[in-house]
Coordinates of C-alpha atoms and ligand atoms in Angstrom, one line a residue:
M1 CA -54.1 -153.1 -65.6
S2 CA -56.3 -151.6 -68.5
Q3 CA -55.4 -153.4 -72.0
E4 CA -56.8 -150.4 -73.5
F5 CA -54.8 -147.6 -75.1
W6 CA -55.4 -145.6 -78.2
D7 CA -51.7 -145.8 -79.3
R8 CA -49.8 -148.6 -77.2
K9 CA -46.6 -148.2 -78.8
A10 CA -46.5 -144.5 -77.6
E11 CA -48.6 -144.4 -74.3
A12 CA -46.5 -147.6 -72.8
M13 CA -43.0 -147.2 -74.5
P14 CA -39.9 -148.0 -72.2
I15 CA -38.3 -144.9 -70.5
D16 CA -35.6 -145.2 -72.5
E17 CA -36.8 -145.5 -75.5
L18 CA -39.4 -142.2 -74.7
K19 CA -35.8 -140.5 -73.6
L20 CA -34.2 -141.2 -76.8
L21 CA -37.2 -139.8 -79.1
Q22 CA -37.0 -137.1 -77.0
C23 CA -34.0 -136.1 -77.5
K24 CA -33.8 -137.0 -81.4
R25 CA -37.1 -134.7 -81.4
L26 CA -35.2 -132.1 -79.7
Q27 CA -32.3 -131.8 -81.7
K28 CA -34.5 -131.7 -84.7
L29 CA -36.6 -128.9 -83.3
V30 CA -34.0 -126.6 -82.6
K31 CA -32.3 -127.1 -86.0
Y32 CA -35.5 -126.5 -87.6
V33 CA -36.4 -123.0 -85.7
Y34 CA -32.6 -121.9 -85.8
T35 CA -32.5 -122.0 -89.9
T36 CA -36.3 -121.2 -90.3
N37 CA -38.0 -118.1 -87.9
Q38 CA -35.6 -115.4 -86.9
F39 CA -36.6 -114.8 -83.6
Y40 CA -35.9 -118.1 -82.7
H41 CA -32.3 -117.6 -84.7
K42 CA -31.6 -114.4 -82.7
K43 CA -32.7 -116.3 -79.3
L44 CA -30.2 -118.9 -79.6
S45 CA -27.5 -116.6 -80.9
N46 CA -27.8 -114.1 -78.3
A47 CA -27.7 -117.1 -75.7
K48 CA -24.3 -118.3 -77.7
L49 CA -26.1 -121.5 -78.9
K50 CA -26.5 -123.3 -81.8
P51 CA -28.1 -126.3 -83.1
E52 CA -25.0 -129.1 -82.1
S53 CA -25.0 -127.6 -78.6
I54 CA -27.7 -129.5 -77.8
K55 CA -26.0 -133.4 -77.6
T56 CA -28.4 -134.6 -74.7
L57 CA -31.9 -134.0 -72.9
K58 CA -30.5 -132.7 -70.1
D59 CA -29.1 -129.7 -72.5
I60 CA -32.5 -128.2 -72.9
E61 CA -31.8 -126.4 -70.1
K62 CA -29.3 -124.4 -72.0
L63 CA -32.3 -123.0 -74.2
P64 CA -34.1 -119.2 -73.2
F65 CA -37.1 -119.6 -71.8
L66 CA -40.6 -118.6 -74.1
T67 CA -42.6 -116.0 -72.4
K68 CA -46.0 -114.7 -73.2
Q69 CA -44.5 -111.1 -73.3
D70 CA -42.3 -112.9 -76.3
L71 CA -45.7 -114.3 -78.3
R72 CA -47.3 -110.6 -77.8
S73 CA -44.1 -109.0 -79.3
Y74 CA -44.5 -110.8 -82.5
Y75 CA -48.3 -111.1 -82.7
P76 CA -49.6 -112.3 -84.7
F77 CA -47.5 -114.5 -86.9
G78 CA -43.8 -113.7 -85.9
L79 CA -42.9 -117.3 -84.2
V80 CA -44.3 -118.8 -87.4
C81 CA -41.7 -121.3 -88.9
T82 CA -43.3 -122.5 -92.4
P83 CA -44.1 -120.8 -95.5
M84 CA -47.7 -118.9 -94.6
D85 CA -49.5 -120.7 -97.3
S86 CA -49.1 -124.3 -95.3
I87 CA -51.3 -122.9 -92.6
I88 CA -54.4 -124.3 -92.8
E89 CA -56.3 -123.4 -89.4
V90 CA -55.5 -120.7 -87.0
H91 CA -57.1 -120.4 -83.1
A92 CA -56.5 -117.9 -80.7
S93 CA -57.2 -117.1 -77.2
S94 CA -59.7 -114.7 -75.4
G95 CA -56.7 -112.4 -75.4
T96 CA -58.9 -110.6 -72.1
T97 CA -55.3 -110.0 -70.2
G98 CA -53.8 -108.1 -73.7
K99 CA -53.3 -108.7 -77.4
P100 CA -54.4 -112.6 -78.1
V101 CA -51.8 -115.8 -78.3
V102 CA -52.1 -117.0 -81.7
G103 CA -52.0 -120.6 -82.7
P104 CA -51.6 -121.5 -86.4
Y105 CA -51.3 -124.9 -87.3
T106 CA -50.2 -127.0 -90.4
K107 CA -51.8 -130.3 -91.6
N108 CA -49.4 -132.1 -89.9
D109 CA -50.3 -129.8 -86.8
V110 CA -54.1 -130.6 -87.2
D111 CA -53.8 -134.3 -87.5
L112 CA -51.2 -134.3 -84.5
W113 CA -54.2 -132.3 -82.4
G114 CA -56.7 -134.9 -83.4
E115 CA -54.1 -137.8 -82.5
M116 CA -53.7 -136.3 -79.3
M117 CA -56.9 -135.7 -78.2
A118 CA -58.1 -139.1 -79.4
R119 CA -55.8 -140.4 -77.0
S120 CA -56.8 -138.3 -74.5
L121 CA -60.5 -139.1 -74.9
Y122 CA -60.0 -142.8 -75.6
A123 CA -57.9 -143.0 -72.2
N124 CA -61.3 -141.4 -70.8
G125 CA -63.1 -144.1 -71.7
L126 CA -65.0 -142.6 -74.9
R127 CA -65.4 -145.1 -77.4
K128 CA -66.5 -145.0 -81.4
K129 CA -70.5 -145.9 -79.9
D130 CA -70.8 -142.7 -78.0
I131 CA -72.2 -139.4 -78.7
L132 CA -70.2 -136.4 -77.4
Q133 CA -72.3 -133.2 -76.7
N134 CA -69.6 -130.8 -77.5
A135 CA -70.8 -127.3 -75.2
Y136 CA -67.7 -126.0 -75.4
G137 CA -67.5 -122.6 -77.1
Y138 CA -66.9 -123.1 -80.8
G139 CA -65.0 -119.9 -82.6
L140 CA -61.2 -118.5 -81.7
F141 CA -60.8 -120.6 -78.9
T142 CA -59.4 -123.9 -79.1
G143 CA -61.6 -125.7 -77.1
A144 CA -64.4 -127.2 -79.0
H145 CA -62.4 -127.7 -81.8
G146 CA -60.0 -130.3 -80.5
F147 CA -62.5 -132.4 -78.8
E148 CA -64.5 -132.4 -82.0
K149 CA -61.4 -133.7 -83.8
G150 CA -60.4 -136.1 -81.1
A151 CA -63.7 -137.7 -80.9
Q152 CA -64.3 -138.3 -84.7
K153 CA -61.1 -139.9 -84.8
I154 CA -62.2 -142.6 -82.3
G155 CA -65.5 -142.7 -84.2
A156 CA -67.6 -141.0 -82.0
M157 CA -71.2 -139.0 -83.0
V158 CA -70.1 -135.2 -82.1
I159 CA -73.3 -132.8 -81.2
T160 CA -71.4 -129.6 -82.1
I161 CA -73.9 -127.6 -80.2
G162 CA -71.1 -125.1 -78.6
S163 CA -71.8 -123.6 -75.4
G164 CA -75.2 -121.8 -73.7
N165 CA -78.9 -122.1 -74.8
T166 CA -78.9 -124.3 -71.8
E167 CA -82.9 -125.5 -72.6
R168 CA -81.8 -126.5 -75.5
Q169 CA -78.5 -128.9 -74.2
I170 CA -81.1 -130.1 -72.2
D171 CA -83.6 -130.8 -74.6
I172 CA -80.9 -132.4 -76.9
M173 CA -79.3 -134.1 -74.8
R174 CA -82.2 -136.2 -73.9
D175 CA -83.4 -136.6 -77.3
F176 CA -80.3 -137.3 -79.0
G177 CA -79.0 -140.1 -75.8
T178 CA -75.8 -137.9 -75.0
T179 CA -73.4 -140.4 -73.4
A180 CA -70.4 -137.9 -73.0
L181 CA -70.4 -134.4 -72.1
A182 CA -67.6 -132.1 -72.9
C183 CA -67.6 -128.2 -71.0
T184 CA -66.0 -126.3 -68.7
P185 CA -66.5 -128.2 -65.0
S186 CA -68.7 -124.9 -64.2
Y187 CA -71.2 -124.7 -67.2
S188 CA -71.8 -128.9 -66.7
L189 CA -73.0 -127.7 -63.2
H190 CA -75.2 -125.1 -65.2
I191 CA -77.1 -127.5 -67.1
A192 CA -77.8 -129.7 -63.9
E193 CA -78.9 -127.0 -62.4
V194 CA -81.5 -125.6 -64.8
A195 CA -82.5 -129.5 -65.5
E196 CA -83.3 -129.9 -61.8
A197 CA -85.3 -126.8 -62.0
K198 CA -87.4 -128.0 -65.1
G199 CA -88.0 -131.2 -62.4
L200 CA -85.4 -133.9 -64.3
D201 CA -82.8 -135.4 -62.3
P202 CA -79.6 -135.2 -63.6
A203 CA -78.1 -138.8 -62.5
K204 CA -81.4 -140.5 -63.6
D205 CA -83.2 -138.8 -66.5
F206 CA -80.2 -138.8 -69.1
K207 CA -77.7 -141.5 -70.3
L208 CA -74.6 -139.6 -69.9
R209 CA -71.8 -142.0 -68.4
L210 CA -68.7 -139.2 -68.9
G211 CA -67.4 -136.2 -68.4
A212 CA -64.5 -134.1 -70.5
F213 CA -63.6 -131.1 -68.6
G214 CA -61.4 -128.5 -68.8
A215 CA -60.2 -125.0 -69.5
E216 CA -61.1 -123.5 -65.7
S217 CA -59.2 -125.0 -62.6
W218 CA -61.4 -127.0 -60.3
S219 CA -60.5 -129.0 -57.3
E220 CA -61.0 -133.0 -56.7
E221 CA -64.0 -132.1 -54.5
M222 CA -65.6 -130.0 -57.1
R223 CA -64.9 -133.2 -59.8
K224 CA -67.0 -135.3 -56.7
T225 CA -69.7 -133.0 -56.6
I226 CA -69.9 -133.1 -60.3
E227 CA -69.6 -136.8 -60.6
K228 CA -72.5 -137.1 -57.8
R229 CA -75.4 -135.0 -59.3
W230 CA -74.6 -136.2 -63.0
G231 CA -73.8 -139.9 -61.9
I232 CA -71.3 -139.9 -64.2
V233 CA -66.9 -140.4 -64.6
A234 CA -65.6 -136.9 -64.9
H235 CA -62.1 -136.6 -66.7
E236 CA -60.0 -133.7 -66.7
H237 CA -58.5 -132.4 -69.8
Y238 CA -55.1 -129.9 -70.1
G239 CA -53.6 -127.9 -72.6
L240 CA -52.6 -124.0 -73.5
T241 CA -53.2 -122.4 -76.9
E242 CA -49.5 -121.8 -77.3
L243 CA -48.6 -125.5 -77.0
I244 CA -51.7 -126.7 -79.2
G245 CA -55.0 -126.2 -77.3
P246 CA -56.4 -129.3 -74.9
G247 CA -54.4 -132.6 -75.7
V248 CA -51.5 -132.1 -74.0
V249 CA -52.6 -134.6 -70.7
S250 CA -54.4 -138.0 -71.1
E251 CA -56.3 -138.8 -68.0
C252 CA -56.5 -142.4 -67.4
E253 CA -59.3 -144.5 -65.6
Y254 CA -57.5 -144.3 -62.5
K255 CA -57.5 -140.4 -62.7
K256 CA -53.4 -139.7 -63.2
L257 CA -53.0 -136.9 -65.8
H258 CA -50.4 -138.9 -68.3
I259 CA -48.5 -135.9 -69.9
N260 CA -48.1 -136.7 -73.9
A261 CA -44.4 -136.7 -73.1
D262 CA -43.5 -137.7 -76.7
H263 CA -44.8 -134.6 -78.6
F264 CA -44.9 -132.2 -75.3
Y265 CA -41.4 -132.4 -73.4
P266 CA -42.3 -130.9 -69.7
E267 CA -40.2 -129.5 -66.9
L268 CA -40.5 -127.7 -63.7
I269 CA -39.1 -124.8 -63.1
D270 CA -39.0 -122.5 -59.8
P271 CA -40.9 -119.7 -61.0
S272 CA -38.9 -116.9 -59.2
T273 CA -35.1 -118.2 -60.1
G274 CA -36.3 -119.9 -62.9
E275 CA -33.9 -123.2 -61.7
T276 CA -34.8 -126.5 -62.9
L277 CA -36.5 -128.6 -60.0
G278 CA -37.2 -132.2 -59.7
F279 CA -39.7 -134.8 -59.9
G280 CA -42.1 -134.6 -56.8
E281 CA -41.5 -131.2 -55.9
E282 CA -43.9 -128.2 -57.1
G283 CA -43.3 -125.5 -59.6
E284 CA -44.3 -124.1 -62.7
L285 CA -44.8 -126.1 -65.6
V286 CA -42.5 -125.4 -68.6
Y287 CA -43.7 -127.1 -72.1
T288 CA -41.6 -127.7 -75.4
T289 CA -43.5 -129.0 -78.5
L290 CA -41.3 -131.4 -79.9
T291 CA -43.2 -132.3 -83.3
K292 CA -45.2 -128.9 -84.2
E293 CA -44.7 -127.3 -87.5
A294 CA -46.4 -123.8 -88.3
F295 CA -45.5 -122.6 -84.3
P296 CA -43.2 -124.5 -81.8
A297 CA -42.9 -123.5 -78.6
I298 CA -39.8 -123.8 -77.1
R299 CA -39.6 -123.8 -73.3
F300 CA -42.5 -122.4 -73.0
R301 CA -43.4 -120.9 -69.3
T302 CA -46.6 -122.0 -68.7
K303 CA -47.6 -120.1 -65.2
D304 CA -49.4 -123.2 -64.3
L305 CA -48.3 -124.4 -60.6
A306 CA -47.9 -128.2 -60.6
S307 CA -45.7 -131.5 -59.9
I308 CA -44.8 -133.7 -62.4
T309 CA -43.8 -137.8 -61.1
D310 CA -42.4 -140.6 -63.2
E311 CA -44.4 -142.9 -60.2
V312 CA -45.7 -146.6 -62.0
C313 CA -49.3 -146.3 -62.8
D314 CA -51.3 -149.2 -62.6
C315 CA -52.9 -148.6 -66.0
G316 CA -49.7 -149.2 -67.6
R317 CA -49.1 -146.4 -69.5
T318 CA -45.5 -145.1 -69.0
L319 CA -45.9 -141.4 -69.7
P320 CA -44.8 -139.3 -66.8
I321 CA -47.6 -137.9 -64.8
Q322 CA -48.8 -134.1 -64.0
S323 CA -50.4 -133.4 -60.9
R324 CA -53.8 -131.6 -61.3
I325 CA -52.9 -127.8 -61.4
K326 CA -52.8 -125.9 -58.0
G327 CA -53.5 -122.7 -59.5
R328 CA -52.1 -120.1 -62.0
S329 CA -49.2 -118.5 -60.4
D330 CA -51.1 -115.3 -61.9
D331 CA -54.3 -116.2 -59.5
M332 CA -52.1 -116.9 -56.4
M333 CA -52.9 -114.3 -53.5
K334 CA -50.9 -113.3 -50.6
I335 CA -52.8 -112.6 -47.7
K336 CA -52.0 -111.6 -44.5
G337 CA -48.7 -113.3 -44.8
V338 CA -50.6 -116.7 -46.2
I339 CA -50.1 -117.7 -50.0
V340 CA -53.8 -118.6 -51.4
F341 CA -55.3 -120.3 -54.5
P342 CA -59.0 -120.4 -55.4
S343 CA -58.8 -124.1 -55.9
Q344 CA -57.8 -124.2 -52.0
I345 CA -61.2 -122.0 -50.9
E346 CA -63.3 -124.3 -53.0
A347 CA -62.2 -127.4 -52.0
A348 CA -62.9 -125.9 -48.2
L349 CA -66.4 -125.3 -49.6
M350 CA -67.7 -128.3 -50.7
Q351 CA -67.0 -129.2 -47.6
V352 CA -69.9 -127.6 -46.0
S353 CA -73.3 -129.4 -46.0
G354 CA -75.9 -127.7 -48.3
V355 CA -73.7 -125.7 -49.7
S356 CA -74.4 -125.1 -53.8
D357 CA -71.6 -125.0 -56.4
N358 CA -71.6 -121.3 -56.9
Y359 CA -69.3 -119.2 -55.2
Q360 CA -67.0 -116.1 -55.6
I361 CA -64.6 -114.9 -54.3
V362 CA -64.1 -111.2 -53.1
K363 CA -60.6 -109.3 -53.3
T364 CA -61.0 -106.0 -51.5
K365 CA -57.8 -103.5 -52.0
Q366 CA -57.3 -101.4 -48.6
G367 CA -53.9 -99.5 -49.3
D368 CA -51.1 -101.8 -50.3
M369 CA -53.0 -104.7 -48.7
Y370 CA -55.3 -107.0 -49.8
S371 CA -58.5 -108.6 -47.8
L372 CA -60.7 -111.4 -48.7
S373 CA -64.4 -112.6 -48.2
V374 CA -66.1 -115.2 -49.6
E375 CA -70.0 -115.5 -51.3
V376 CA -71.4 -118.0 -51.7
E377 CA -74.9 -119.4 -52.4
P378 CA -76.5 -122.5 -49.9
S379 CA -78.7 -124.9 -52.0
E380 CA -82.5 -123.8 -52.2
D381 CA -83.3 -126.4 -49.3
R382 CA -80.4 -125.0 -46.8
Y383 CA -81.6 -121.4 -47.5
K384 CA -84.9 -121.9 -46.6
E385 CA -84.0 -123.5 -43.4
G386 CA -82.3 -120.2 -42.4
H387 CA -80.0 -120.1 -39.5
L388 CA -77.3 -119.0 -42.0
D389 CA -74.6 -117.7 -39.4
D390 CA -74.1 -121.8 -38.6
F391 CA -73.7 -122.5 -41.9
E392 CA -71.3 -119.2 -42.8
K393 CA -69.5 -120.6 -39.6
K394 CA -69.0 -123.9 -41.0
A395 CA -67.8 -122.9 -44.2
E396 CA -65.5 -120.4 -42.3
N397 CA -63.9 -123.4 -40.3
E398 CA -63.2 -125.4 -43.4
I399 CA -61.3 -122.6 -45.0
Y400 CA -59.4 -122.0 -41.9
R401 CA -58.7 -125.6 -41.5
I402 CA -57.3 -125.7 -45.1
L403 CA -55.3 -122.2 -45.2
N404 CA -54.8 -121.5 -41.4
L405 CA -56.7 -117.9 -42.2
H406 CA -59.5 -116.3 -41.0
V407 CA -61.5 -115.5 -44.4
P408 CA -65.6 -114.2 -43.6
V409 CA -68.2 -116.4 -45.6
H410 CA -71.6 -114.3 -46.3
A411 CA -74.0 -116.8 -47.5
I412 CA -76.6 -114.9 -49.9
P413 CA -79.7 -116.1 -51.9
P414 CA -79.5 -119.0 -54.4
K415 CA -79.4 -117.6 -58.1
T416 CA -77.3 -114.4 -57.2
I417 CA -74.3 -115.4 -58.5
P418 CA -74.5 -114.6 -62.8
R419 CA -73.9 -118.1 -64.2
S420 CA -71.4 -118.8 -67.3
T421 CA -71.7 -121.1 -69.7
G422 CA -68.0 -120.8 -70.2
K423 CA -65.3 -120.2 -67.8
A424 CA -66.9 -119.0 -64.5
K425 CA -65.5 -115.9 -62.8
R426 CA -64.5 -117.3 -59.3
V427 CA -62.7 -114.1 -58.2
I428 CA -63.9 -110.4 -58.8
E429 CA -61.9 -107.7 -57.2
K430 CA -63.8 -104.5 -55.6
Ligands
ZN1 ZN1 -52.6 -143.9 -65.5

């Protein structure tokens, strides 16, 4: 059992105590939003609910869901529950699919965020002596700021480099003796690729030992690839602007994603009916922020598909465990009646020897139907070897083994697919 926790009392709390705390916090939250925010007041009144209606934790199921559409309707500050002058920091999502989601924070919210990120990074193994290269994009996006707050709370040194300028990332990483890297998993691989092109061995020529990755979905197979390439331990981070940013879960040394459920109450629902699902089933994650002030989210539908368990973890944490995200319901594709997630294709490709980490899934619309193909770069060496039809066949077989679906694979020359310094674009539509 791990002897090290950032906050033992909270992370190893007896389950009954946790449930009692969650219930108290939920009751307080419902009363708070009912009395401070018109939208929530109306939403609860329409459902014939009052703060007194919440007597047990199970009563949360009576509360209406909060959707992304609600957030857009009340853009930018319609859901704020505090006086505007209590807000000291604001973040927002990129808004690529519509109006951005705005995340306002009071002083207490900022403290909570730092605390949650410290908990997560400490669970990953980050300590005061570490030097964290923060290669998430700074700006409105929550990522970089969350990692900075958490790492500084632990007392680690933060290199505030931001994303991009990959050559400089490599110089700084060597000169400053970086021990931990925070960025998207795909960007970590791009940094490795550029380092290799400079004649460096990422696993040997750097002091890096820890990776804190998130903001895009990546498979377990991709994790193994990254760990091997860099010679590090790679940890997953999960969070949403709607909830707080990163810091919703803490991945322990056994690579279990413990939900920080004393502050973020998790539920799992059937995405088509909204019905509550039990532990072990797979469905859409729904989260309630139990303690946030400026913008509390009640039963926010994340569209992320996963499962939750209450299995006992060897690390000693009692906090419930969330599975890796299988995909977003928005990313789910139905091809010839088969449900396909990009992460499944990635997992299949990673089994093929001579594959690089760069691939794109091409969705082509023909009438009302979609067909799928994959473009993948073999490694430089494998490309030079030739016989690429063997490589393609092997990849097609691996995909068939997982999906029971024939998806044509095309090997394309190395360095053809545009590299990203943030979220990689894995699916393109033609
Ligand atoms: Zn654990």
